[in-house]
Coordinates of C-alpha atoms in Angstrom, one line a residue:
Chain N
X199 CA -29.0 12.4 22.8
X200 CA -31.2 9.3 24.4
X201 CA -31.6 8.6 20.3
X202 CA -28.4 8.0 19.6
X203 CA -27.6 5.9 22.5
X204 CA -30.3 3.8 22.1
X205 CA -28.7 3.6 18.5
X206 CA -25.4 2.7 19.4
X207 CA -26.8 0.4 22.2
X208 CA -26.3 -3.6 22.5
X209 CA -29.7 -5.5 21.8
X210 CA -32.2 -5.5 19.2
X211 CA -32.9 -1.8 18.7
X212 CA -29.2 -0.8 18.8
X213 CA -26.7 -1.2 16.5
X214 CA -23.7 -1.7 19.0
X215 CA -23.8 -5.7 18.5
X216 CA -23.9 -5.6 14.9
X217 CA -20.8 -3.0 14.6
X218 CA -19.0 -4.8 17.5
X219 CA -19.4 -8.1 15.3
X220 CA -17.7 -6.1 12.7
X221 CA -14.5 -4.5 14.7
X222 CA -14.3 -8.9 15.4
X223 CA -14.2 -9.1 11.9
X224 CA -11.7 -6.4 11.4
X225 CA -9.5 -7.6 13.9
X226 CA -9.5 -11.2 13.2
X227 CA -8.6 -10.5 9.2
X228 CA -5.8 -8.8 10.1
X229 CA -4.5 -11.0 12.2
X230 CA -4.9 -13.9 10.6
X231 CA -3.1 -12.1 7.5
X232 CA -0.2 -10.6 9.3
X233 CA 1.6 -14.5 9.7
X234 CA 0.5 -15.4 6.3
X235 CA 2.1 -12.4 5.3
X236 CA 5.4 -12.2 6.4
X237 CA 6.0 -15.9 6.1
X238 CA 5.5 -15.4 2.4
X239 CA 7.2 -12.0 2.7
X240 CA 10.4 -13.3 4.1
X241 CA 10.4 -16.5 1.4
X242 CA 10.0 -13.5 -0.8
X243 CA 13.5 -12.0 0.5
X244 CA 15.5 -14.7 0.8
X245 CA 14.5 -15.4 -2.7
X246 CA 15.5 -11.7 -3.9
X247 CA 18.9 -11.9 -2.2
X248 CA 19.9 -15.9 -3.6
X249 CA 22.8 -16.2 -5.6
X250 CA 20.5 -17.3 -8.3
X251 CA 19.5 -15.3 -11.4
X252 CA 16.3 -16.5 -11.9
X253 CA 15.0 -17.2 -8.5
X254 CA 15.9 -13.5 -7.9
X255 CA 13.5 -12.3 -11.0
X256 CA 11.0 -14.7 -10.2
X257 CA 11.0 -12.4 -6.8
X258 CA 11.2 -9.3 -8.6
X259 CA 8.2 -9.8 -10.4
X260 CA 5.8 -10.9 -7.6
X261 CA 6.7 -7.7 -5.9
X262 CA 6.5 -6.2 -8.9
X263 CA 3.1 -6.8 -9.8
X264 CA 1.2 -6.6 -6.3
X265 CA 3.0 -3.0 -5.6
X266 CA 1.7 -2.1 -8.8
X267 CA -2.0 -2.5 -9.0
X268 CA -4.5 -1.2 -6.5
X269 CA -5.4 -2.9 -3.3
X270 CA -9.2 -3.2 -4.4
X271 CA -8.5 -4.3 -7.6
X272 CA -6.5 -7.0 -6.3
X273 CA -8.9 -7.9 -3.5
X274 CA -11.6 -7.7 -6.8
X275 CA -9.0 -10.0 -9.0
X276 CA -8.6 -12.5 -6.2
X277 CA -12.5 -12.7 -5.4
X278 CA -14.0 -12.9 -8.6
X279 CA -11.2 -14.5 -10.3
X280 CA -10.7 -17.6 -8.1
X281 CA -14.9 -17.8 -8.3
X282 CA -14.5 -17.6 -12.0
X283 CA -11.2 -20.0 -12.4
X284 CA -12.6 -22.9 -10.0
X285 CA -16.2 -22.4 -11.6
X286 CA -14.9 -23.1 -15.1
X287 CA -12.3 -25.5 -13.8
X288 CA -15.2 -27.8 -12.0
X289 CA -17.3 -27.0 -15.3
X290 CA -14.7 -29.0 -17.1
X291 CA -14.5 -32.2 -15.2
X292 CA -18.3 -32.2 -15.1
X293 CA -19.6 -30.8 -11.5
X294 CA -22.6 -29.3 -11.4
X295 CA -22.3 -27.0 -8.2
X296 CA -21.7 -23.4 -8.2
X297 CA -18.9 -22.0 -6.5
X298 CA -18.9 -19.6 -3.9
X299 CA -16.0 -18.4 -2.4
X300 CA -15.9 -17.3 1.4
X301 CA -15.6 -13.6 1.6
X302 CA -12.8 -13.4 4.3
X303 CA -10.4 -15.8 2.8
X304 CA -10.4 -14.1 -0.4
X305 CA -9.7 -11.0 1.6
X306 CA -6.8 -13.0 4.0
X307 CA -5.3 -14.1 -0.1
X308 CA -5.6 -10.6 -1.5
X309 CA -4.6 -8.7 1.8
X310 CA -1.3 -11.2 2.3
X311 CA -0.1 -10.8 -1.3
X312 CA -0.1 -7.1 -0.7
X313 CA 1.4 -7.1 2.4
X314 CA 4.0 -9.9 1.7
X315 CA 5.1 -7.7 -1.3
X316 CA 6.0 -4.9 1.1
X317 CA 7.7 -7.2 4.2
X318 CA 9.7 -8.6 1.5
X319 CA 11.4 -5.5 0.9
X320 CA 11.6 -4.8 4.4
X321 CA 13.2 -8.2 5.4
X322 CA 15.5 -7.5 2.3
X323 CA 17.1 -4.4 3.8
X324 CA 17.0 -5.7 7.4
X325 CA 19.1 -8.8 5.4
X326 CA 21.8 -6.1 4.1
X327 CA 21.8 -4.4 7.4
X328 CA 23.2 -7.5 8.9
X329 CA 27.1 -7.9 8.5
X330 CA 28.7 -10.9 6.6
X331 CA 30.9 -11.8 9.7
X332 CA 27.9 -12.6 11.2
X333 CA 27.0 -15.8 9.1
X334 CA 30.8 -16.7 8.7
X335 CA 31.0 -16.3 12.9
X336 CA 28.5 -19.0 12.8
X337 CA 29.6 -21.1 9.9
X338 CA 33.3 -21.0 11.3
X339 CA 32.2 -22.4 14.3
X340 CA 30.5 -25.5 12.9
X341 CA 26.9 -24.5 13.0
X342 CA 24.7 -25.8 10.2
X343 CA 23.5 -22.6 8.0
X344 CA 19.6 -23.5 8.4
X345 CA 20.7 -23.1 12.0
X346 CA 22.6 -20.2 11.6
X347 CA 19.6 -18.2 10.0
X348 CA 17.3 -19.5 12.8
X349 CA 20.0 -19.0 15.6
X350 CA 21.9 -15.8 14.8
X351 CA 20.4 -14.2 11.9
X352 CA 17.1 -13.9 12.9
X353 CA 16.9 -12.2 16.3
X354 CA 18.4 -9.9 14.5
X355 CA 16.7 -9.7 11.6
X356 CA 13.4 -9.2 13.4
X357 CA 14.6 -6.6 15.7
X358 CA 15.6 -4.3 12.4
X359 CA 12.9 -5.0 10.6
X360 CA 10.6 -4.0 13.6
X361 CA 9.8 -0.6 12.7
X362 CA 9.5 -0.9 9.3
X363 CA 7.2 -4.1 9.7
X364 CA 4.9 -1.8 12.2
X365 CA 4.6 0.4 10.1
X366 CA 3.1 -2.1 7.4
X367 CA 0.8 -4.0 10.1
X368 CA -0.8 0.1 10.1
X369 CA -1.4 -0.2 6.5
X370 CA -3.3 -3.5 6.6
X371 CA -4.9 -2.9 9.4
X372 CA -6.5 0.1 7.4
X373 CA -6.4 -1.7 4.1
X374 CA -8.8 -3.8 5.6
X375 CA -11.6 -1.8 5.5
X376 CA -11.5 -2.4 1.6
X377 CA -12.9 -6.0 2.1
X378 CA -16.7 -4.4 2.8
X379 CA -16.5 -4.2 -1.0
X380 CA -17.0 -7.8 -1.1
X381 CA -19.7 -7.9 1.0
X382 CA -17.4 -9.1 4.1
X383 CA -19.0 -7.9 7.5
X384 CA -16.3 -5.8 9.1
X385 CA -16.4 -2.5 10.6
X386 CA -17.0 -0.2 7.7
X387 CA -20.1 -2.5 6.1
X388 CA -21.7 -3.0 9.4
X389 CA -21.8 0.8 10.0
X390 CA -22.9 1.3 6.3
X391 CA -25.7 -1.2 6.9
X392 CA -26.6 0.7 10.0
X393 CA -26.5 4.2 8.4
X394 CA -28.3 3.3 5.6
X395 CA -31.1 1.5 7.8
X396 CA -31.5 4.4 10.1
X397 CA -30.6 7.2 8.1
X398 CA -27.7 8.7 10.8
X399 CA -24.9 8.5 8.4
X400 CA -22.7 10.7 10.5
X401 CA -23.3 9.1 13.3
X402 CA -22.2 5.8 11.9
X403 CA -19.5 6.4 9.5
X404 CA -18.2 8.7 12.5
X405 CA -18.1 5.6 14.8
X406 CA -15.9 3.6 12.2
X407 CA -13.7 7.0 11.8
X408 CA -12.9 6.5 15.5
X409 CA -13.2 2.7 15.8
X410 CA -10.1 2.8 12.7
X411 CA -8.4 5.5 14.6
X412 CA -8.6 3.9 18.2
X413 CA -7.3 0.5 16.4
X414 CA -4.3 2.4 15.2
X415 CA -3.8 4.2 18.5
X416 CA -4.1 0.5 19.9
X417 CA -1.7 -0.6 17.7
X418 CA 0.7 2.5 18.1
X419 CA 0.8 1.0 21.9
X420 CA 1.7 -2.0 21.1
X421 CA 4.4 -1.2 18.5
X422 CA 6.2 0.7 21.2
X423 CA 6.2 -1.9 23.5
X424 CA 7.7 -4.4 20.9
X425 CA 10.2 -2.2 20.1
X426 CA 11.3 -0.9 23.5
X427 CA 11.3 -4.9 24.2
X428 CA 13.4 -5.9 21.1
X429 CA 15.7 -3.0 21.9
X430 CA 16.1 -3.9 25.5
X431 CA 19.8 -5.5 25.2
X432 CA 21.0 -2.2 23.7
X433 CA 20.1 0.2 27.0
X434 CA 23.0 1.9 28.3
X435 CA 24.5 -0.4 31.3
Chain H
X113 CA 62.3 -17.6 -26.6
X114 CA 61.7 -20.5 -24.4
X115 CA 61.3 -20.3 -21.1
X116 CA 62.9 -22.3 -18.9
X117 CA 59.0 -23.0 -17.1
X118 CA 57.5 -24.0 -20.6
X119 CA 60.2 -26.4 -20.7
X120 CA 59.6 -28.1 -17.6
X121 CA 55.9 -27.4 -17.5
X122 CA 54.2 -26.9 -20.8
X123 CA 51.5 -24.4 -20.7
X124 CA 47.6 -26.3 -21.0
X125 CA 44.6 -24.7 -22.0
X126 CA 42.4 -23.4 -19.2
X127 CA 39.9 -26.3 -17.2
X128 CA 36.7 -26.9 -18.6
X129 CA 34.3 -24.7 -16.6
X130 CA 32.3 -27.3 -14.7
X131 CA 28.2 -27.6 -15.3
X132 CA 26.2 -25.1 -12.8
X133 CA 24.9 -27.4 -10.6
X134 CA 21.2 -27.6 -9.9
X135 CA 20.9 -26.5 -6.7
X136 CA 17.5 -26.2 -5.0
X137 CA 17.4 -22.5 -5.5
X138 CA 18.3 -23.0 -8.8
X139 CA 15.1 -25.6 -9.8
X140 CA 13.0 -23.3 -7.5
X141 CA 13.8 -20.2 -9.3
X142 CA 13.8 -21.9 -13.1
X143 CA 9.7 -23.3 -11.8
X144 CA 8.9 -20.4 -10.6
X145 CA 9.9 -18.1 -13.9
X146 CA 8.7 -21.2 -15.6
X147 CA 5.1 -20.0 -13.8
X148 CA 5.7 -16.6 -14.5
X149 CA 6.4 -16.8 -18.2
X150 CA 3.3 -19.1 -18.4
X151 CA 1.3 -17.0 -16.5
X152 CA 1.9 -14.2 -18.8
X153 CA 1.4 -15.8 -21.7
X154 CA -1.6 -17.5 -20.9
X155 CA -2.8 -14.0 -20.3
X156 CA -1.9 -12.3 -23.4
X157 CA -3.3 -15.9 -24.7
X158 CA -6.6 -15.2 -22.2
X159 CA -7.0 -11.6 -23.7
X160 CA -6.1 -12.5 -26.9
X161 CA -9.2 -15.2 -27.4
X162 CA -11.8 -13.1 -25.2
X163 CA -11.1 -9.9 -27.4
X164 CA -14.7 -9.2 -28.5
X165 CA -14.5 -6.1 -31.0
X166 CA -18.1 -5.3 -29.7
X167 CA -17.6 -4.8 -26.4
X168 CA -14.6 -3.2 -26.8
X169 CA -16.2 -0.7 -29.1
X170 CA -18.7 0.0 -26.3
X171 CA -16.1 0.0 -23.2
X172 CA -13.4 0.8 -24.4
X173 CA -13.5 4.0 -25.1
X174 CA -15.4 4.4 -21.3
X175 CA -12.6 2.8 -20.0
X176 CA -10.3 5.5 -21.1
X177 CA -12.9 7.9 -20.4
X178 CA -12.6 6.3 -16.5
X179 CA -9.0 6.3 -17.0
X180 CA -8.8 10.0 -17.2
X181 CA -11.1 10.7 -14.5
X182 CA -8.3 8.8 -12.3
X183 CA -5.8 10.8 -13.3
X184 CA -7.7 13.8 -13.2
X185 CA -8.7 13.1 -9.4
X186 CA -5.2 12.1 -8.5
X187 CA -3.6 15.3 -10.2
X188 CA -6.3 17.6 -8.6
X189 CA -5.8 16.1 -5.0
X190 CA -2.2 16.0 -5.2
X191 CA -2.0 19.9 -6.3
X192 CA -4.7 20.5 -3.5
X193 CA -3.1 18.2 -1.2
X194 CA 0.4 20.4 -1.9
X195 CA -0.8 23.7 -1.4
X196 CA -2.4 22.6 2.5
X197 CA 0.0 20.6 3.2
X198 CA 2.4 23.5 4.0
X199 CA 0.8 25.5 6.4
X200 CA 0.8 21.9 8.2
X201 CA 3.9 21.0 7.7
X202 CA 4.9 24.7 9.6
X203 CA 2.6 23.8 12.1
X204 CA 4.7 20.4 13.0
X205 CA 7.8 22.6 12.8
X206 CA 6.5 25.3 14.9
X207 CA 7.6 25.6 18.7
X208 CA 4.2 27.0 19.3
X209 CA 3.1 24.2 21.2
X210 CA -0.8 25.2 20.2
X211 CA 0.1 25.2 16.3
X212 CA 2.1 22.1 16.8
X213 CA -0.2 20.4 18.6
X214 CA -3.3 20.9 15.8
X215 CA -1.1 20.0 13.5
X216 CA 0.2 16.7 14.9
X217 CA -3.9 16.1 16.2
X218 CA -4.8 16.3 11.6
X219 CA -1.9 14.4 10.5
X220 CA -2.5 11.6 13.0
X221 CA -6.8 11.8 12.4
X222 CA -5.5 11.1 8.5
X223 CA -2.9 9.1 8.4
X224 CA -4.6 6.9 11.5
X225 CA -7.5 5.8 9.3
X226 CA -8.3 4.3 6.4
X227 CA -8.9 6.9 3.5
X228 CA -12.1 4.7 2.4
X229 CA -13.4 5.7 6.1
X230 CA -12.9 9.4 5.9
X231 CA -14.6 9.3 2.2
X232 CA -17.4 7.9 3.3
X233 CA -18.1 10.0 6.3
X234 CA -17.7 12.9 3.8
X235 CA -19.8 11.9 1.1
X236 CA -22.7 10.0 3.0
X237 CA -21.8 11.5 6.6
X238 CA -22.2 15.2 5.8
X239 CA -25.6 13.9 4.2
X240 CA -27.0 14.1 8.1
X241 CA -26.3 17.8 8.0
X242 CA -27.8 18.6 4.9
X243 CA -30.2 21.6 6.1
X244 CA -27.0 23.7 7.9
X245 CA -24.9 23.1 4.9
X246 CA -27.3 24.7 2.8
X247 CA -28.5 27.3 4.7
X248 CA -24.2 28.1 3.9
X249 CA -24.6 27.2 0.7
X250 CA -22.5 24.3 0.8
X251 CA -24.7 21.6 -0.3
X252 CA -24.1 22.0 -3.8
X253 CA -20.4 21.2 -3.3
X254 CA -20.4 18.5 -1.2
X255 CA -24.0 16.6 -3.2
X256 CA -21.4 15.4 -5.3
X257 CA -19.9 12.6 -5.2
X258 CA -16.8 13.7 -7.4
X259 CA -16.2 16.9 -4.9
X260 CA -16.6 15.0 -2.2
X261 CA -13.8 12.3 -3.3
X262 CA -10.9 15.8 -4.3
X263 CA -12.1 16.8 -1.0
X264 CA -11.1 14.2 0.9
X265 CA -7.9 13.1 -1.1
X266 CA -7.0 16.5 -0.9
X267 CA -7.4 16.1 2.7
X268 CA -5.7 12.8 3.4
X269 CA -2.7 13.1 1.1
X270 CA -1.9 16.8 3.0
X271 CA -1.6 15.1 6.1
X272 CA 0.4 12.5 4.2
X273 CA 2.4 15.4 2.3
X274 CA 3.1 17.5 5.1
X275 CA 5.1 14.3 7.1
X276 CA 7.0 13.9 3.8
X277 CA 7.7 18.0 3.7
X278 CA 8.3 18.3 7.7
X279 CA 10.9 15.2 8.0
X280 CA 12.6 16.6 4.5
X281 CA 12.9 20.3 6.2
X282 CA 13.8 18.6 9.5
X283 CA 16.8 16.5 7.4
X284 CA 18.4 19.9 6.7
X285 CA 21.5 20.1 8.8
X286 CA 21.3 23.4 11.5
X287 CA 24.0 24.1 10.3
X288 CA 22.6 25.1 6.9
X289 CA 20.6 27.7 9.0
X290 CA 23.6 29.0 11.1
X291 CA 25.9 29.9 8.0
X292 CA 22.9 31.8 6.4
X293 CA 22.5 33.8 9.9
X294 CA 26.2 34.4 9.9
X295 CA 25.6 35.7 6.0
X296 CA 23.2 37.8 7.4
X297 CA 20.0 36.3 5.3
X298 CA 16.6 37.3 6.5
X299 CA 14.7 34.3 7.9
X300 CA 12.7 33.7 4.7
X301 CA 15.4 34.2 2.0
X302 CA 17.4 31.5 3.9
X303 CA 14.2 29.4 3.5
X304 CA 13.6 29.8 0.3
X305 CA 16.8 29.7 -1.2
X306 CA 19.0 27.4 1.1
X307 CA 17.0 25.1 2.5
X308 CA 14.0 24.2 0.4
X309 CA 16.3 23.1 -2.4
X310 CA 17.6 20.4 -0.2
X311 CA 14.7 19.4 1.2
X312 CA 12.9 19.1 -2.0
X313 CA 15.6 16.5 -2.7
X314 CA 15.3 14.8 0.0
X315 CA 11.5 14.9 -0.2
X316 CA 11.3 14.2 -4.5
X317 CA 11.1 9.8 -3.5
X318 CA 8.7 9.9 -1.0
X319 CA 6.9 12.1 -3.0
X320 CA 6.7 10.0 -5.8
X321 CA 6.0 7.0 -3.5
X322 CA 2.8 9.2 -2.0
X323 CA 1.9 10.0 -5.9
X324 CA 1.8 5.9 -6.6
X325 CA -0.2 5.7 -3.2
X326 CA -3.0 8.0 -4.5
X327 CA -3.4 6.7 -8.0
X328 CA -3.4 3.0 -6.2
X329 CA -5.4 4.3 -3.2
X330 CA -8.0 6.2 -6.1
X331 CA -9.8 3.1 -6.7
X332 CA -11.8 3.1 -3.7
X333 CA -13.9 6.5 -5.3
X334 CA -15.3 3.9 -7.3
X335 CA -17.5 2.7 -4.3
X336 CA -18.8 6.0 -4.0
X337 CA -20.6 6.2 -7.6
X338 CA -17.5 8.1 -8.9
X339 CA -16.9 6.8 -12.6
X340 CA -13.1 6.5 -12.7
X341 CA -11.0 3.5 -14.2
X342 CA -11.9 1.3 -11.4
X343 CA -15.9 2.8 -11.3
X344 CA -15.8 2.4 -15.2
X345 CA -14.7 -1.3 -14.7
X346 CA -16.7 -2.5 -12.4
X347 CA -19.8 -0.9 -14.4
X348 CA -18.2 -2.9 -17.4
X349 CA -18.5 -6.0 -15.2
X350 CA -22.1 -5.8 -13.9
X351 CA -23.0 -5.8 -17.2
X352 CA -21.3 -8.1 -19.5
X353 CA -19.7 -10.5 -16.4
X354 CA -17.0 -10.7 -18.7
X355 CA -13.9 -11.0 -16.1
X356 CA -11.3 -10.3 -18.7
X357 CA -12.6 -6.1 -18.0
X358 CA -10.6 -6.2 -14.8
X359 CA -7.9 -8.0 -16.4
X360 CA -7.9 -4.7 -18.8
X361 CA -7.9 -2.7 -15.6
X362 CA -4.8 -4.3 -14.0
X363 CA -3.1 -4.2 -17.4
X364 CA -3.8 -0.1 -17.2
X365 CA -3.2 0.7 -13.1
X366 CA 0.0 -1.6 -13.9
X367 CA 1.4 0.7 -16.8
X368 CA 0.6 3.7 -15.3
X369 CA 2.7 2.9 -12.0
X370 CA 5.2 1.2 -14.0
X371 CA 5.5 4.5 -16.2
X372 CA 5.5 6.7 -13.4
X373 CA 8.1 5.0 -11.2
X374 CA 10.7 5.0 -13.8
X375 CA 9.8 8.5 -14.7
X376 CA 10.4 9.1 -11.2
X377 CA 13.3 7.2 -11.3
X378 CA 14.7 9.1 -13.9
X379 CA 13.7 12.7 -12.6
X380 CA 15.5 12.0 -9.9
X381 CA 18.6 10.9 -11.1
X382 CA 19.0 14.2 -13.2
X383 CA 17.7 16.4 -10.1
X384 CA 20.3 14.5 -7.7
X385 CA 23.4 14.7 -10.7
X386 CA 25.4 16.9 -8.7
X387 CA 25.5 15.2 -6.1
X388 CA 26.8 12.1 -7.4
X389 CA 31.2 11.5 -7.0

């Protein structure tokens, strides 16, 4: 028992540092993806529902293709591909240095492509939920539509899309654990490290089971709140 | 005849139809299909000039190979996944708080992490244990690395299954229930033949949706030394860094979930004719 706490301890024998580091990690690339995401995912939706043919295709097809392939071979595409593309395009103009490409912003590109695919088509059907009146309310009374969207439509918007938009910040939050494939230090790798190192692969791979599962049940807590707060003008009087 | 109207007013042809103006959306959307259309053709262009008979001669054929390891994997888990996911999916159902309460404690354990997670703590975690496993004589299953990855999917996608099969039972009107009482059908002959067809119709989307999941999510067993389309790939790559192997690999995840979302599509418009009006 002493072994294993001495393991998971904080300090140069213990592994608790290292594997906290990595929950940082975790935390911090979802995060920083979640905004990215549903900024793009919300363009994303307003292009899918214009009155224009082709700006609604052009939509189509960047859902399309990121609901399509697998996570990892996206992160993969984004990682080595950008390495490879800027490489050859520096190449041509004649520099001589070798790309590398930070490991977490790959992962931020890759993770909000995925995720702003998704949101779109949450936004989208929060969009239809909302009644026409609603924009001709505003419009009839003289506000400005850019106005209208910020004003009326989405406080809305957000409070439909809630649920389904949780339920999407649970999938990231998981899908992150995919960027340890590209050497990015977040919970999963810095438990692999550890396991490998001290050869207690149950106790390690355990502690990111429950780390993941303790995030989610974080999250879970959270979600509630939002929701019960976004929901608070429809309680019974 | 003359009417009196064309007399006074004498009928014109129709307005010209005025130009479509370009709007912003309008020059946003042509760019961006503009970047679309150039995108793909500078990749058929990309795969077109990198296509190296050699190595395709060599890979190829173990890219296929890979390709029907995935499906192979997915197909297995999926069945597997099925079969468990139904004494679960009662479990959720039942008013047995005990039973309902295990059943709620797996689904949420699966569904709460990330399946890469709860593959790795089965293929390297039950390592640590490897003495008691074989003393049962369950080492030999779970030493590989392709057991341990139907193991797990099997595992994951049943908690993900059994949601899917609990809120499609749940969706079922009591009503349903009542008028097979009142027809005085056992318990299990009301199940079977009255409400399972209509949840199965209700469940058939997010069942496909879960099928995508897997095949998408079945990438991840390449990281534990499993050779499927993604393991085969990334072998492919180590060796020839030739990027245009993962292109290959996005071109054949992309068909496959293509193919089976309008086969899914289609399935289910025949299964739901009757019900349209």
């Amino acid at each position: 028992m002493d072994k294993y706490l001495t393991l998971l301890s904080f300090g140069n024998e213990g592994w608790g540092d290292e594997i906290l580091w990595g929950v940082v990690i975790t935390i911090s690339l979802a995060l920083v993806t979640l905004p990215l995401g549903l900024f793009i995912g919300f363009l994303i939706a307003l292009a899918k529902q214009s009155s224009e043919w082709s700006l609604r295709t052009a939509a189509d097809v960047y859902t399309t293709i990121f609901r399509g392939l697998p996570e990892l071979l996206t992160l993969f595409l984004v990682y080595y591909g950008l390495q490879i593309g800027l490489q050859q395009g520096l190449n041509a103009i004649g520099a001589q240095t070798s790309v590398e490409i930070n490991s977490f912003a790959a992962g931020v590109v890759a993770l909000a492509l995925v995720f702003s695919s998704y949101a779109s088509e949450v936004f989208l059907s929060a969009f239809r939920a909302i009644p026409k009146g609603q924009y001709e309310g505003g419009y009839a009374l003289g506000i400005r539509p850019r106005k209208v969207m910020r004003l009326i439509i989405l406080p809305q918007l957000v409070r439909i899309a809630l649920p389904g938009l949780g339920n999407l910040w649970m999938i990231l939050l998981k899908d992150t654990a995919l960027v340890s494939a590209i050497g990015l230090t977040d919970i999963l790798r810095q438990t692999g490290v550890a396991a490998r190192v001290t050869k207690e692969a149950f106790l390690f791979f355990g502690l990111a089971f429950l780390l993941f599962l303790a995030l989610a049940l974080l999250s879970s807590v959270a979600l509630t709140r939002i929701e019960a707060y976004g929901k608070r003008s429809e309680q019974a009087r | 005849m003359t009417s009196v109207i064309d007399a006074y007013a004498p009928s014109e042809p129709a307005p010209p139809v005025p130009p479509r103006p370009w709007t912003r959306s309008r020059i946003a959307g042509v760019l961006i299909m503009a970047f679309w259309i150039a995108a793909g053709a500078g990749l058929i262009f990309y795969l077109a000039a990198a296509w190296d008979s050699d190595k395709v001669a060599r890979y190829g054929p173990r890219l296929f190979s890979g390709l029907q390891t995935t499906l192979a994997l997915v197909g297995i888990s999926v069945v597997a996944g099925a079969i468990l996911s139904v004494p679960v999916a009662l479990g959720r159902l039942s008013k047995n708080p005990v039973f309902s309460r295990l059943a709620f404690g797996y689904v949420y354990l699966f569904r709460g992490t990330p399946l890469i997670a709860q593959l790795f703590l089965i293929y390297y975690g039950l390592g640590s244990f490897r003495p008691q496993l074989e003393a049962v004589g369950l080492w030999v299953f779970f030493r590989d690395a392709w057991n341990c990855a139907v193991f797990a999917f099997s595992l994951n996608t049943a908690a993900y299954q059994a949601e899917i099969l609990r809120g499609a039972i749940e969706s079922v009107p009591t009503g349903q229930w009542e008028a097979a009482k009142a027809l005085g059908l056992s318990r299990l002959q009301t199940f079977r033949k009255i409400i399972l067809p209509q949840a199965l119709i209700v469940a058939l989307r997010p069942y496909g949706n879960e099928l995508i999941l897997m095949i998408k999510g079945s990438a991840i067993v390449a990281l534990v030394t499993v050779l499927d389309l993604m393991g085969e790939t990334r072998r492919a790559f180590s060796r020839t860094y030739d990027f245009q192997v993962y292109i290959w690999a996005a071109v054949f995840y992309f068909v496959i979930v293509e193919a089976l979302r309008n086969i899914w599509n289609a399935l289910e418009a025949r299964l739901t004719r009757h019900l349209v009006r």
